[in-house]
Amino acid sequence: MTRGNPGALFNSTQYGFSQAVSAIGSRIVMTSGQVAWDADETLTGAGDLYAETSKSLENVKIALASLDARLADVVSLRIYIVDYKLEESDLISRALKESFPEGEEPAATWIGVNCLANPDFRIEIETMAVVP
């Protein structure tokens, strides 16, 4: 994988993602949007955007592993955030940086939405991975 973070664009890696990612692999794995539910549909960290983001990313990792993929294989994220406010970006960035170490940041799009499938969800994350 090659990450593109040109100096002519803002430094997105400080927020936990890259501006562009190129990947070569033999298999593409896409996850459905993952939320902060556990296997029993109990919401982890309700009302705490950092906790919900962390659990959502943990669920992404579990979904990827079911198809022999890893977080390191993720090339892009689509992140849906209910009633997103810029001042909350640090909470999401912290969870992203914990999941994707420096130099392994996927491309990402953050999308503010009015609601998700369940009114208690604050965030939902879907991914695309390329597996060698």
mmCIF file of C-alpha atoms in Angstrom:
data_model
loop_
_atom_site.group_PDB
_atom_site.id
_atom_site.type_symbol
_atom_site.label_atom_id
_atom_site.label_comp_id
_atom_site.label_asym_id
_atom_site.label_seq_id
_atom_site.Cartn_x
_atom_site.Cartn_y
_atom_site.Cartn_z
ATOM 1 C CA MET A 1 0.000 0.000 0.000
ATOM 2 C CA THR A 2 1.132 3.512 -0.738
ATOM 3 C CA ARG A 3 -0.300 6.503 1.053
ATOM 4 C CA GLY A 4 -0.427 9.926 -0.561
ATOM 5 C CA ASN A 5 -0.274 12.915 1.756
ATOM 6 C CA PRO A 6 0.922 15.782 -0.457
ATOM 7 C CA GLY A 7 2.154 18.954 1.135
ATOM 8 C CA ALA A 8 -0.302 20.961 -0.975
ATOM 9 C CA LEU A 9 -3.169 19.470 1.096
ATOM 10 C CA PHE A 10 -3.792 19.743 4.838
ATOM 11 C CA ASN A 11 -2.032 17.268 7.146
ATOM 12 C CA SER A 12 -4.808 14.682 7.526
ATOM 13 C CA THR A 13 -2.600 12.152 9.334
ATOM 14 C CA GLN A 14 -2.896 14.273 12.488
ATOM 15 C CA TYR A 15 -6.577 13.267 12.434
ATOM 16 C CA GLY A 16 -5.852 9.588 11.776
ATOM 17 C CA PHE A 17 -6.364 9.270 8.016
ATOM 18 C CA SER A 18 -4.522 9.750 4.696
ATOM 19 C CA GLN A 19 -5.526 11.909 1.742
ATOM 20 C CA ALA A 20 -5.181 9.023 -0.736
ATOM 21 C CA VAL A 21 -4.256 5.335 -0.672
ATOM 22 C CA SER A 22 -3.144 3.066 -3.492
ATOM 23 C CA ALA A 23 -3.230 -0.686 -3.010
ATOM 24 C CA ILE A 24 -2.446 -3.823 -4.939
ATOM 25 C CA GLY A 25 -3.897 -7.087 -3.751
ATOM 26 C CA SER A 26 -5.733 -10.167 -4.818
ATOM 27 C CA ARG A 27 -8.953 -9.679 -2.870
ATOM 28 C CA ILE A 28 -11.214 -6.785 -1.890
ATOM 29 C CA VAL A 29 -13.104 -7.018 1.410
ATOM 30 C CA MET A 30 -15.848 -4.540 2.252
ATOM 31 C CA THR A 31 -17.580 -4.326 5.595
ATOM 32 C CA SER A 32 -21.096 -3.215 6.268
ATOM 33 C CA GLY A 33 -21.349 -0.197 8.515
ATOM 34 C CA GLN A 34 -20.242 -1.202 11.994
ATOM 35 C CA VAL A 35 -21.693 0.402 15.098
ATOM 36 C CA ALA A 36 -20.965 0.085 18.818
ATOM 37 C CA TRP A 37 -23.233 -2.936 19.383
ATOM 38 C CA ASP A 38 -21.859 -6.096 20.928
ATOM 39 C CA ALA A 39 -23.054 -9.566 19.826
ATOM 40 C CA ASP A 40 -26.130 -9.203 22.075
ATOM 41 C CA GLU A 41 -27.060 -5.847 20.478
ATOM 42 C CA THR A 42 -26.070 -3.935 23.596
ATOM 43 C CA LEU A 43 -24.713 -0.478 22.809
ATOM 44 C CA THR A 44 -21.214 0.065 24.160
ATOM 45 C CA GLY A 45 -20.435 3.584 25.374
ATOM 46 C CA ALA A 46 -23.837 5.103 24.651
ATOM 47 C CA GLY A 47 -23.498 8.877 24.433
ATOM 48 C CA ASP A 48 -19.678 8.751 24.485
ATOM 49 C CA LEU A 49 -18.510 9.357 20.909
ATOM 50 C CA TYR A 50 -14.959 8.143 21.615
ATOM 51 C CA ALA A 51 -16.208 4.887 23.184
ATOM 52 C CA GLU A 52 -18.686 4.307 20.359
ATOM 53 C CA THR A 53 -16.009 4.974 17.737
ATOM 54 C CA SER A 54 -13.567 2.607 19.447
ATOM 55 C CA LYS A 55 -16.159 -0.181 19.677
ATOM 56 C CA SER A 56 -17.218 0.383 16.056
ATOM 57 C CA LEU A 57 -13.585 0.020 14.965
ATOM 58 C CA GLU A 58 -13.231 -3.102 17.116
ATOM 59 C CA ASN A 59 -16.270 -4.507 15.290
ATOM 60 C CA VAL A 60 -14.678 -3.599 11.937
ATOM 61 C CA LYS A 61 -11.626 -5.595 13.019
ATOM 62 C CA ILE A 62 -13.816 -8.605 13.924
ATOM 63 C CA ALA A 63 -15.724 -8.423 10.621
ATOM 64 C CA LEU A 64 -12.488 -8.202 8.629
ATOM 65 C CA ALA A 65 -10.942 -11.109 10.536
ATOM 66 C CA SER A 66 -13.901 -13.301 9.564
ATOM 67 C CA LEU A 67 -12.571 -13.053 5.987
ATOM 68 C CA ASP A 68 -8.849 -13.231 6.853
ATOM 69 C CA ALA A 69 -8.325 -9.479 6.556
ATOM 70 C CA ARG A 70 -6.785 -7.027 9.034
ATOM 71 C CA LEU A 71 -7.098 -3.355 9.882
ATOM 72 C CA ALA A 72 -3.718 -2.907 8.171
ATOM 73 C CA ASP A 73 -5.434 -3.968 4.906
ATOM 74 C CA VAL A 74 -8.027 -1.174 5.091
ATOM 75 C CA VAL A 75 -7.654 1.360 2.288
ATOM 76 C CA SER A 76 -10.705 3.519 2.977
ATOM 77 C CA LEU A 77 -13.282 4.363 5.619
ATOM 78 C CA ARG A 78 -16.670 5.973 5.335
ATOM 79 C CA ILE A 79 -17.667 7.365 8.726
ATOM 80 C CA TYR A 80 -21.244 8.480 9.399
ATOM 81 C CA ILE A 81 -21.652 10.725 12.462
ATOM 82 C CA VAL A 82 -25.012 11.848 13.839
ATOM 83 C CA ASP A 83 -25.231 15.606 14.442
ATOM 84 C CA TYR A 84 -21.485 15.980 13.875
ATOM 85 C CA LYS A 85 -19.777 18.972 15.438
ATOM 86 C CA LEU A 86 -16.207 19.950 14.567
ATOM 87 C CA GLU A 87 -15.245 20.098 18.248
ATOM 88 C CA GLU A 88 -15.918 16.329 18.455
ATOM 89 C CA SER A 89 -13.307 15.504 15.819
ATOM 90 C CA ASP A 90 -10.615 14.836 18.452
ATOM 91 C CA LEU A 91 -12.701 11.984 19.885
ATOM 92 C CA ILE A 92 -12.954 10.271 16.507
ATOM 93 C CA SER A 93 -9.323 11.042 15.586
ATOM 94 C CA ARG A 94 -8.033 9.522 18.824
ATOM 95 C CA ALA A 95 -9.849 6.234 18.138
ATOM 96 C CA LEU A 96 -8.640 6.218 14.515
ATOM 97 C CA LYS A 97 -5.021 6.772 15.554
ATOM 98 C CA GLU A 98 -5.266 3.950 18.094
ATOM 99 C CA SER A 99 -6.553 1.578 15.388
ATOM 100 C CA PHE A 100 -4.386 2.750 12.491
ATOM 101 C CA PRO A 101 -0.800 3.515 13.565
ATOM 102 C CA GLU A 102 1.244 6.274 11.990
ATOM 103 C CA GLY A 103 2.033 5.354 8.402
ATOM 104 C CA GLU A 104 -0.967 2.992 8.123
ATOM 105 C CA GLU A 105 -3.770 5.563 7.927
ATOM 106 C CA PRO A 106 -6.503 4.705 5.388
ATOM 107 C CA ALA A 107 -8.283 7.297 3.281
ATOM 108 C CA ALA A 108 -11.470 8.495 4.990
ATOM 109 C CA THR A 109 -14.629 10.460 4.445
ATOM 110 C CA TRP A 110 -16.525 11.837 7.448
ATOM 111 C CA ILE A 111 -20.212 12.398 6.787
ATOM 112 C CA GLY A 112 -22.553 14.242 9.147
ATOM 113 C CA VAL A 113 -26.036 12.692 9.129
ATOM 114 C CA ASN A 114 -29.361 13.302 10.885
ATOM 115 C CA CYS A 115 -29.763 9.734 12.092
ATOM 116 C CA LEU A 116 -28.646 6.134 11.692
ATOM 117 C CA ALA A 117 -30.570 2.829 11.777
ATOM 118 C CA ASN A 118 -31.054 3.059 15.547
ATOM 119 C CA PRO A 119 -31.698 6.422 17.239
ATOM 120 C CA ASP A 120 -29.119 5.569 19.934
ATOM 121 C CA PHE A 121 -26.215 5.193 17.462
ATOM 122 C CA ARG A 122 -23.898 8.204 17.109
ATOM 123 C CA ILE A 123 -21.431 6.706 14.624
ATOM 124 C CA GLU A 124 -21.246 4.015 11.948
ATOM 125 C CA ILE A 125 -18.081 3.005 10.081
ATOM 126 C CA GLU A 126 -17.804 1.027 6.856
ATOM 127 C CA THR A 127 -14.540 -0.023 5.264
ATOM 128 C CA MET A 128 -12.884 -1.294 2.120
ATOM 129 C CA ALA A 129 -9.787 -3.440 2.472
ATOM 130 C CA VAL A 130 -7.416 -4.874 -0.116
ATOM 131 C CA VAL A 131 -5.872 -8.164 0.952
ATOM 132 C CA PRO A 132 -2.587 -9.348 -0.552
#
